[in-house]
Coordinates of N, CA and C in Angstrom, one line a residue:
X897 N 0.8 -1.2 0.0 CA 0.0 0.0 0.0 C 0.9 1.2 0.0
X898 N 0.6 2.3 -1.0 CA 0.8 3.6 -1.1 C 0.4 4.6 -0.4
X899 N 0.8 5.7 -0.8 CA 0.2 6.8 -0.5 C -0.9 7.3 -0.9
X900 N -1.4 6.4 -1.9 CA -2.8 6.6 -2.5 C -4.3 6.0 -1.5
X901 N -3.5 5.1 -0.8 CA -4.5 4.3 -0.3 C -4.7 4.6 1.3
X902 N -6.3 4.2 1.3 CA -6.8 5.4 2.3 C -7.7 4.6 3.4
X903 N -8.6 4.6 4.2 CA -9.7 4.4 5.1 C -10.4 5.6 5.5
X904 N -11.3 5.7 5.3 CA -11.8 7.1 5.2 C -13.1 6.7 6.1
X905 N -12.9 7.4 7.3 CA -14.3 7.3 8.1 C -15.1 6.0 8.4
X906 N -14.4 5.4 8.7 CA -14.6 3.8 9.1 C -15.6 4.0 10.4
X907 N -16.6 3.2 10.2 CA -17.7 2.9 11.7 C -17.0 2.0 12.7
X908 N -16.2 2.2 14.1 CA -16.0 1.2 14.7 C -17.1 0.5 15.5
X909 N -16.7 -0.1 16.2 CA -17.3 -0.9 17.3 C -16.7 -1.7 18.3
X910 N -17.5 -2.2 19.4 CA -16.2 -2.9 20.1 C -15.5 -4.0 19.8
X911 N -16.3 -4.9 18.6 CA -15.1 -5.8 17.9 C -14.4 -5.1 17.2
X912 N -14.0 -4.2 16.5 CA -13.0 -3.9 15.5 C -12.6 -3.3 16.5
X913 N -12.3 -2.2 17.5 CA -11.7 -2.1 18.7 C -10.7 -3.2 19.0
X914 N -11.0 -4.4 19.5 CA -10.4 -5.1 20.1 C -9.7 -6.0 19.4
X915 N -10.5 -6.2 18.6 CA -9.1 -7.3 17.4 C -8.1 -6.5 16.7
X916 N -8.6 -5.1 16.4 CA -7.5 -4.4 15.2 C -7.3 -2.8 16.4
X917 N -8.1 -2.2 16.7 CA -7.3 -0.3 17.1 C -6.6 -1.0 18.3
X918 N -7.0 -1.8 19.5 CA -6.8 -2.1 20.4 C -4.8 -1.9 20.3
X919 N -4.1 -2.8 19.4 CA -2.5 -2.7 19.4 C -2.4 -1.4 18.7
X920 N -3.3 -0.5 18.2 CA -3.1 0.8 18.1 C -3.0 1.7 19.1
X921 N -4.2 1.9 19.8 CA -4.6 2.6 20.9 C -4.5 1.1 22.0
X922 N -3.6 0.4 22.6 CA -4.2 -0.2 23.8 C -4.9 0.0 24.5
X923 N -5.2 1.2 25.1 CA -6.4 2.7 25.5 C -7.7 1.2 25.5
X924 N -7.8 0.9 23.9 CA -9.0 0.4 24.0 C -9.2 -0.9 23.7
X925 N -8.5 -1.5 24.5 CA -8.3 -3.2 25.0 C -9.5 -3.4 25.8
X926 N -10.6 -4.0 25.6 CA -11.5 -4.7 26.5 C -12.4 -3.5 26.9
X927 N -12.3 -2.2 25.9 CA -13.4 -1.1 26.1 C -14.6 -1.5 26.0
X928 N -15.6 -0.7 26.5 CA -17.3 -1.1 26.0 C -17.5 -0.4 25.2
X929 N -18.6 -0.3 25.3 CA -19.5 1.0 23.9 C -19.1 1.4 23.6
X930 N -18.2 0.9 22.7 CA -17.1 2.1 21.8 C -18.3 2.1 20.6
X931 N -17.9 3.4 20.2 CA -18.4 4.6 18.8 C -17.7 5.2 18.8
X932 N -17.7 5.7 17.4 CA -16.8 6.7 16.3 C -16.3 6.3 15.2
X933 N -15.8 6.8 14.6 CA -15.0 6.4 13.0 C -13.7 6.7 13.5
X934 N -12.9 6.0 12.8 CA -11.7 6.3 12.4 C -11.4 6.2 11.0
X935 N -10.3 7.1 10.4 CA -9.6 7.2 9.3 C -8.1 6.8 9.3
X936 N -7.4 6.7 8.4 CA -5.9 6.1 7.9 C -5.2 6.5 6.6
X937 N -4.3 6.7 6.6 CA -3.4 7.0 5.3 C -2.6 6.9 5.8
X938 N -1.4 6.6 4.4 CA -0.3 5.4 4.6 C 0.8 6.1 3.9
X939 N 1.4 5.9 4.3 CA 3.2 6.4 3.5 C 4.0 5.3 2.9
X940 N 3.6 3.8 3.7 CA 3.8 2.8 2.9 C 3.7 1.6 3.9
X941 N 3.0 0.9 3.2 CA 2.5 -0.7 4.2 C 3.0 -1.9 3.5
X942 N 3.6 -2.8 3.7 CA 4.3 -4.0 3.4 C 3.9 -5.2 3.9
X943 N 3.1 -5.8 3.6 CA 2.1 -7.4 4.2 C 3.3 -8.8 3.2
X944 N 4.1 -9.2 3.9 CA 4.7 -10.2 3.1 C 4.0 -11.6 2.8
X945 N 4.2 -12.1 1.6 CA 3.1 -13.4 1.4 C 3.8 -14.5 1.6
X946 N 4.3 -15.5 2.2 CA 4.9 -16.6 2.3 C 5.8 -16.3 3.1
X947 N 7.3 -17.0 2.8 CA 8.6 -16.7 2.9 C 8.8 -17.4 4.1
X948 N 10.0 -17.0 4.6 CA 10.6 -17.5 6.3 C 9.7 -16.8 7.5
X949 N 9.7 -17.6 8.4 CA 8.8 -16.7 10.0 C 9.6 -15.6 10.2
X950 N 10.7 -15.3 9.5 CA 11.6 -13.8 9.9 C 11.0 -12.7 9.0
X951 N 9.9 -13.1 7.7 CA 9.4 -12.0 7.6 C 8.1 -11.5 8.3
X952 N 8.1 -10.1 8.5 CA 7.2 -9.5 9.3 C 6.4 -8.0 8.3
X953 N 5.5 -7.7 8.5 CA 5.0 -6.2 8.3 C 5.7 -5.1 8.3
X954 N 5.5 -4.1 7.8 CA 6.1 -3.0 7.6 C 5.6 -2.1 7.3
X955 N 4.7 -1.1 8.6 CA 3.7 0.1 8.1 C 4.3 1.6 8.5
X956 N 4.0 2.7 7.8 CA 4.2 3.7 8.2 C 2.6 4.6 7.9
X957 N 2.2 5.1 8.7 CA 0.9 5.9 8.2 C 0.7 7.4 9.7
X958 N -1.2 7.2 9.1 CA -1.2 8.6 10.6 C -2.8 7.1 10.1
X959 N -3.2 7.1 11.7 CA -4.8 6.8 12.3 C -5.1 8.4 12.9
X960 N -6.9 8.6 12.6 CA -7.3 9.8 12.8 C -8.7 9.0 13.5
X961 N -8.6 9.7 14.9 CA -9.9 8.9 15.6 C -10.8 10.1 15.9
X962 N -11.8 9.9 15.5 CA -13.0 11.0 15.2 C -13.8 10.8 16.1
X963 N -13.7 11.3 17.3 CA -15.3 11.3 18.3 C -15.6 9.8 18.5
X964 N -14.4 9.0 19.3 CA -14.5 7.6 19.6 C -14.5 7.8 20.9
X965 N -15.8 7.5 21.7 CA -15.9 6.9 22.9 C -16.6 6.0 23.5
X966 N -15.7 5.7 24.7 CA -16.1 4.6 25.0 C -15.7 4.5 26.6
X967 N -16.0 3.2 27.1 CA -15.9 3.2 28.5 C -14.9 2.0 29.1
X968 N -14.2 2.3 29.9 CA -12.9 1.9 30.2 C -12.2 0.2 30.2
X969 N -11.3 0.0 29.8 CA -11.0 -1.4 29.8 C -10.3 -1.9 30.9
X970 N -9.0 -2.5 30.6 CA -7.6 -2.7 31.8 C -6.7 -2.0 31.5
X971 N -6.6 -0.7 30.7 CA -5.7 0.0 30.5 C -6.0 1.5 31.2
X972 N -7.5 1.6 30.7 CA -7.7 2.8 30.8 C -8.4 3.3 32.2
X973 N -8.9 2.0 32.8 CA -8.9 1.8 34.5 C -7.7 1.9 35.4
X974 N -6.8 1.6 34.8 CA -5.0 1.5 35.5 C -5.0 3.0 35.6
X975 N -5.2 3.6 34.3 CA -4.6 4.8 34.2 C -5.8 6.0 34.4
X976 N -6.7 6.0 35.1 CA -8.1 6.1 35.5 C -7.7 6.3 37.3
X977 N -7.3 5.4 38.1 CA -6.6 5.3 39.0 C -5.4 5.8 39.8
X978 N -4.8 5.8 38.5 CA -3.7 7.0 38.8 C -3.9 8.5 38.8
X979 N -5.2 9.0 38.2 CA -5.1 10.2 38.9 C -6.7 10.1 39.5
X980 N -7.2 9.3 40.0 CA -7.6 9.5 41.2 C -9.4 9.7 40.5
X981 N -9.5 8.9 39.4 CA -11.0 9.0 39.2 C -11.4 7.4 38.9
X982 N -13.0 7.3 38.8 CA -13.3 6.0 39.0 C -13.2 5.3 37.6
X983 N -13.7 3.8 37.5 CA -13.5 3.2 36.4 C -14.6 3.7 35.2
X984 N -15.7 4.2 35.9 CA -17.1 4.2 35.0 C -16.6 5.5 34.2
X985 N -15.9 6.8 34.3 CA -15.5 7.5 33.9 C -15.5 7.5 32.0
X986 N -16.1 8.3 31.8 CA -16.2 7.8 29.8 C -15.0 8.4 29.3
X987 N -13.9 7.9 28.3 CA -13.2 8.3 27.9 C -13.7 8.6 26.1
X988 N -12.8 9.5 25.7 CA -12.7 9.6 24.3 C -11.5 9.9 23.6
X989 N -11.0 9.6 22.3 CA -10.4 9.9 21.5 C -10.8 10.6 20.3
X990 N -10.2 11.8 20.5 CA -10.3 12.4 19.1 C -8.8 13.8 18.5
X991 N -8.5 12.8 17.7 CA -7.1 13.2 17.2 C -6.4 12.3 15.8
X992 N -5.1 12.4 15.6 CA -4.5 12.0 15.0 C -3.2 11.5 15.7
X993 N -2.7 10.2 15.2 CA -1.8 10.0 16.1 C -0.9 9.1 14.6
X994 N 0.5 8.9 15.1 CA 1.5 8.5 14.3 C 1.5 6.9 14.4
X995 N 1.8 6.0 13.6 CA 1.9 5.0 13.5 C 2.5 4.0 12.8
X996 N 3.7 3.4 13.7 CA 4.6 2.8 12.7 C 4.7 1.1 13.4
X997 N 4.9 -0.2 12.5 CA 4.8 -1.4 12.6 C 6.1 -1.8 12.0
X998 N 7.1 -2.3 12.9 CA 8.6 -3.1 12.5 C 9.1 -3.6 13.7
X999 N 9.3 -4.9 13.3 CA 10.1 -6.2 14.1 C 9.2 -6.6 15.3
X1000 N 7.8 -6.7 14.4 CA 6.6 -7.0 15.3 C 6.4 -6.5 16.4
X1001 N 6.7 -5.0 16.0 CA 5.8 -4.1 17.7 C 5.5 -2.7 16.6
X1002 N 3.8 -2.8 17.5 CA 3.2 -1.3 16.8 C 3.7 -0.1 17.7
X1003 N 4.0 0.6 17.2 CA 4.5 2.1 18.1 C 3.5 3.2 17.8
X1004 N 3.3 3.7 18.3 CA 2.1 5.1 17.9 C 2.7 6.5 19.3
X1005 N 2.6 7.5 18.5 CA 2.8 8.5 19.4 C 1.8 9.4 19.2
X1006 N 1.3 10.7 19.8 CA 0.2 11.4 19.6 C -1.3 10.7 20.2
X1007 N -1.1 10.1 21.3 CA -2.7 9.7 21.9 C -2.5 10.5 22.8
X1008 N -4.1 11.2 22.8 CA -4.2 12.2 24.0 C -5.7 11.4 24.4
X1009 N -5.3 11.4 26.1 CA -6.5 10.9 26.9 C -7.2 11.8 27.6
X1010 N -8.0 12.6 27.3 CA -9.1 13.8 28.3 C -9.4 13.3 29.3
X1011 N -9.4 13.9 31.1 CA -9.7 13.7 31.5 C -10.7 15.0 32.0
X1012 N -10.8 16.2 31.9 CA -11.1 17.2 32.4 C -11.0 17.6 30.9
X1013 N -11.5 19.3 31.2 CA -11.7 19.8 30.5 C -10.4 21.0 30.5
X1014 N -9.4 20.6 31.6 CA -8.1 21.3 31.7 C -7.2 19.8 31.5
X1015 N -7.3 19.0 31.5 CA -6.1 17.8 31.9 C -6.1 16.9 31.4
X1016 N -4.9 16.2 30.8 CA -5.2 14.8 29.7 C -3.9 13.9 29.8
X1017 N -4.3 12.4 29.8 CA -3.3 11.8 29.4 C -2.6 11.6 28.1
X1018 N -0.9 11.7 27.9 CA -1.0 11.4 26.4 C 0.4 10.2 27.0
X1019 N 0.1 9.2 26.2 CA 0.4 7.7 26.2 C 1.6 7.8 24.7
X1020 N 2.2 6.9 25.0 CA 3.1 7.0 23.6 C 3.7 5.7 23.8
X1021 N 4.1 4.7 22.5 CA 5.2 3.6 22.9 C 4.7 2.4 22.0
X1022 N 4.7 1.3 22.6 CA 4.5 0.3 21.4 C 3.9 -1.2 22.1
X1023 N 2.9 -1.6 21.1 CA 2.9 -3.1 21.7 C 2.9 -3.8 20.8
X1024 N 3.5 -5.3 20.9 CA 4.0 -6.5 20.7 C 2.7 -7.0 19.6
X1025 N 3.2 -7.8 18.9 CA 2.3 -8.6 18.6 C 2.0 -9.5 19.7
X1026 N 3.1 -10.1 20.6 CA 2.8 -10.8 21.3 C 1.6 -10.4 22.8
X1027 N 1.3 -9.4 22.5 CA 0.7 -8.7 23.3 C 1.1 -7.7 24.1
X1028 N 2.5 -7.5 24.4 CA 3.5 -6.7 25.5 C 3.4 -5.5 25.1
X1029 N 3.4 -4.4 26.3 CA 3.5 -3.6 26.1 C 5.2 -2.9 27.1
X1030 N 5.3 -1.5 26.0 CA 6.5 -1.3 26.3 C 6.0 0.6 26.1
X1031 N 5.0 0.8 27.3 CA 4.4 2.6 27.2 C 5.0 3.4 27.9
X1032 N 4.9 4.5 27.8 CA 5.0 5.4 28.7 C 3.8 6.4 28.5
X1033 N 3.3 6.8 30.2 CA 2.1 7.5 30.2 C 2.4 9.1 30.8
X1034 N 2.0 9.9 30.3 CA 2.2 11.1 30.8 C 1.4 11.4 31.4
X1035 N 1.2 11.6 33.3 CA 0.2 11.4 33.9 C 0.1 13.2 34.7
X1036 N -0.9 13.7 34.4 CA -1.3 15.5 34.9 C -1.4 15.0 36.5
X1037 N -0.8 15.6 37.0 CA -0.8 15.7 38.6 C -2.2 16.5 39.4
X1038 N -3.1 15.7 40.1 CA -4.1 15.8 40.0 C -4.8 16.4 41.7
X1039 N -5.8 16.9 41.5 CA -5.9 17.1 43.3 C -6.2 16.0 44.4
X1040 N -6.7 14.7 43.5 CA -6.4 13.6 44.7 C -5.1 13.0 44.9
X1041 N -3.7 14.0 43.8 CA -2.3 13.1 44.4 C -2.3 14.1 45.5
X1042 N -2.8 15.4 45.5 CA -2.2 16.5 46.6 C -3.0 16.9 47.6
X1043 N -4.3 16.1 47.6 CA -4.8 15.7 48.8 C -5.8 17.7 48.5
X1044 N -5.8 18.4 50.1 CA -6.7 19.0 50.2 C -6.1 21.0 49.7
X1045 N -4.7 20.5 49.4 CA -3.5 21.8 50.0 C -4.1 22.4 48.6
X1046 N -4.7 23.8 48.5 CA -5.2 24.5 47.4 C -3.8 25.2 47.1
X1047 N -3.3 25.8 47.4 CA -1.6 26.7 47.3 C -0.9 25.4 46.5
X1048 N -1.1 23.8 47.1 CA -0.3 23.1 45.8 C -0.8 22.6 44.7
X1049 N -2.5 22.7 44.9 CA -2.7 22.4 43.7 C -2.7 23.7 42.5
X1050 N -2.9 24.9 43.0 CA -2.4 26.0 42.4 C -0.8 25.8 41.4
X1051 N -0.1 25.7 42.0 CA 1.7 25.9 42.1 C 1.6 24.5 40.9
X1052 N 1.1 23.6 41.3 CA 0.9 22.2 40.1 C 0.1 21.8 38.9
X1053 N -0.7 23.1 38.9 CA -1.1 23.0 37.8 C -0.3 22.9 36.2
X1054 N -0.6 22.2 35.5 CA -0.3 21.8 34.3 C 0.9 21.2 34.1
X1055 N 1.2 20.6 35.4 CA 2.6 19.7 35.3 C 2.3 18.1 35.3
X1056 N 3.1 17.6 34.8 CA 2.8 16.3 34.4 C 4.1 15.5 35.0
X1057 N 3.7 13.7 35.0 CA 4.5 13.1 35.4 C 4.9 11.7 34.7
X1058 N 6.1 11.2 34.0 CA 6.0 10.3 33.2 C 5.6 9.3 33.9
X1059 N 5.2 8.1 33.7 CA 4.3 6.9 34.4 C 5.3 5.4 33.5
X1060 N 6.3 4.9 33.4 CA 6.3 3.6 32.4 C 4.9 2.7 32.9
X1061 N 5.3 2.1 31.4 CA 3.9 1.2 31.3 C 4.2 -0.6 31.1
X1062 N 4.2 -1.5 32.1 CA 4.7 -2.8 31.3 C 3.7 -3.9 31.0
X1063 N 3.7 -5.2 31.5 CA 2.5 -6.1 31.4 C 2.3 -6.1 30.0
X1064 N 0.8 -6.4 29.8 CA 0.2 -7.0 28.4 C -0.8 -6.4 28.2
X1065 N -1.7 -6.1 27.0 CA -2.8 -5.3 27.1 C -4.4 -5.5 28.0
X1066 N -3.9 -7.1 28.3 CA -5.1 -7.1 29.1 C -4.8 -7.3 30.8
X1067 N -3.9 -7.3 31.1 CA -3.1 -7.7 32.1 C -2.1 -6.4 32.4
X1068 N -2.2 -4.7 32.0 CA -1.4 -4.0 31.8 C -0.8 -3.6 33.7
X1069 N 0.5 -2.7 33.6 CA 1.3 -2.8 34.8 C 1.8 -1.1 34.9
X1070 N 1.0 0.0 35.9 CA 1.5 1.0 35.8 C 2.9 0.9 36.7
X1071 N 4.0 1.6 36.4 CA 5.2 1.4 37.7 C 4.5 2.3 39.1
X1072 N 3.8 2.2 39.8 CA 3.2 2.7 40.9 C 4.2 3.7 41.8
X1073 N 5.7 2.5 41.3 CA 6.8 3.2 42.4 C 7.6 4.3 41.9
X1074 N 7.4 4.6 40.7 CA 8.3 5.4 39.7 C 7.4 6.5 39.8
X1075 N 6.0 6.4 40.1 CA 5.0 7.5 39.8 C 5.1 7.9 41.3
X1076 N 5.7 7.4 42.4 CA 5.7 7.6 43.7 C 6.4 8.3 43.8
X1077 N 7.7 7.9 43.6 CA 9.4 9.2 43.7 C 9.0 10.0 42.8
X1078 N 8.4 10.2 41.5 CA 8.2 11.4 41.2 C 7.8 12.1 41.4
X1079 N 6.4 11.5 42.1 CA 5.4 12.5 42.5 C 6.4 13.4 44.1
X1080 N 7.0 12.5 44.5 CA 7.8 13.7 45.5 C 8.6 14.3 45.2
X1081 N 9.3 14.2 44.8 CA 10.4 15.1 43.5 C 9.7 16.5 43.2
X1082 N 8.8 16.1 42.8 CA 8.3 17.3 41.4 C 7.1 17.9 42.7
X1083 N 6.7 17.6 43.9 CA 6.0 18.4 45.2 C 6.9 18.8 46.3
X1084 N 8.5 18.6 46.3 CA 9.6 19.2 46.7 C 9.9 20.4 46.0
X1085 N 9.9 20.0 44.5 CA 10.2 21.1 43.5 C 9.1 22.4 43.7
X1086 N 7.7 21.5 43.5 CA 6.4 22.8 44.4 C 6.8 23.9 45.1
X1087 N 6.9 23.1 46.7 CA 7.4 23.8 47.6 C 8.5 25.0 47.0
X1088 N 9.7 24.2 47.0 CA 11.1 25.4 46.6 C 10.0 26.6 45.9
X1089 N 9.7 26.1 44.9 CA 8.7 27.3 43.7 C 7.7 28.3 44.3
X1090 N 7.2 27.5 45.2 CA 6.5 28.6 46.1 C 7.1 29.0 47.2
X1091 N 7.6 28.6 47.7 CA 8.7 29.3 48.9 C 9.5 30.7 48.0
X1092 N 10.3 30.4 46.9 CA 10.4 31.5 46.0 C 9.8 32.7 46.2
X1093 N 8.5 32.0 45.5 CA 7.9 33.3 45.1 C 6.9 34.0 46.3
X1094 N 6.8 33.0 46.9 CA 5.9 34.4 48.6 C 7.8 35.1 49.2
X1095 N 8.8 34.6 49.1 CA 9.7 35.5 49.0 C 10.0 36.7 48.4
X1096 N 9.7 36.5 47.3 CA 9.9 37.6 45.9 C 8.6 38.3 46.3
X1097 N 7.6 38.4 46.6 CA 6.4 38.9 47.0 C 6.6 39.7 48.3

């Protein structure tokens, strides 16, 4: 496949979700009511016919997810949790994201996860054919990591915290302890930043 060749406004559902976007978006491994379309175009896709088990696929394109929501799986519960909201929470996709397939792992960068109407996860990295995942989640620092302190949720706004991602898509694994030392790192850094500035004040 070329550059000629397209998917234009595709109807999903939760089977095509789960057999095919799912190693695109992990996001939507074991989602529910998923709706929306997606679109595709390709810079070049390589499906080999026969040959040795050493050949593999070879895609480059953009996926465009149009007003796709739906409600949370094992991925998007993990990461639903991490900042401190519940599972029923509706998620959506609507963007363009990058997309490349070599030596049997899909990579995609450009997923953005809304959670607010100020705050969003964006996820980037690659899964396996074998199912593995190998993410990283960029997780907004939220008022249930900082508890009731208004001065730190002030000072923290619009800072983020990387999250790795391991496990399998249905079985996914946030590092809980990496999101732990960060999270004190970067509410040490707070503090100094406000101590600063009621000085300077």
């Amino acid at each position: 496949l070329g550059p000629e060749s397209s998917i234009v406004d595709a109807l999903i559902n939760d089977e095509v979700s789960q057999k095919v976007l799912s190693f695109i978006a992990p996001i939507l491994e074991e989602a529910t009511q998923v709706h929306g379309r997606v679109s595709a175009s390709f810079d070049r896709a390589e499906f080999p016919i026969g040959g040795d088990d050493g050949r593999t696929m070879t895609v480059n394109g953009n996926i465009v997810f149009n007003d796709v929501v739906f409600g949370a799986g094992p991925l998007g519960g993990e990461l639903l949790s991490l900042v401190g909201k519940g599972p029923q929470t509706a998620l959506r996709i609507h963007q363009p994201i990058q997309l490349a397939i070599a030596n049997r792992r899909i990579s995609q960068s450009g997923l953005e996860i809304p959670i607010n109407q100020e705050t969003k996860i964006t996820i980037r990295g690659s899964v396996g054919f074998d199912e593995t995942l190998a993410l990283r989640a960029d997780v907004p620092i939220t008022n249930a990591m900082l508890g009731r302190d208004k001065v730190l949720q002030d000072l923290a706004a619009g800072t983020t915290i990387p999250v790795p991602i391991g496990g399998t898509l249905t079985h996914p694994k946030a590092d809980r302890r990496a999101l732990g030392a960060a999270l004190k790192e970067v509410t040490r850094s707070i503090f100094k930043r406000g101590a600063e500035q009621e000085a300077t004040e």
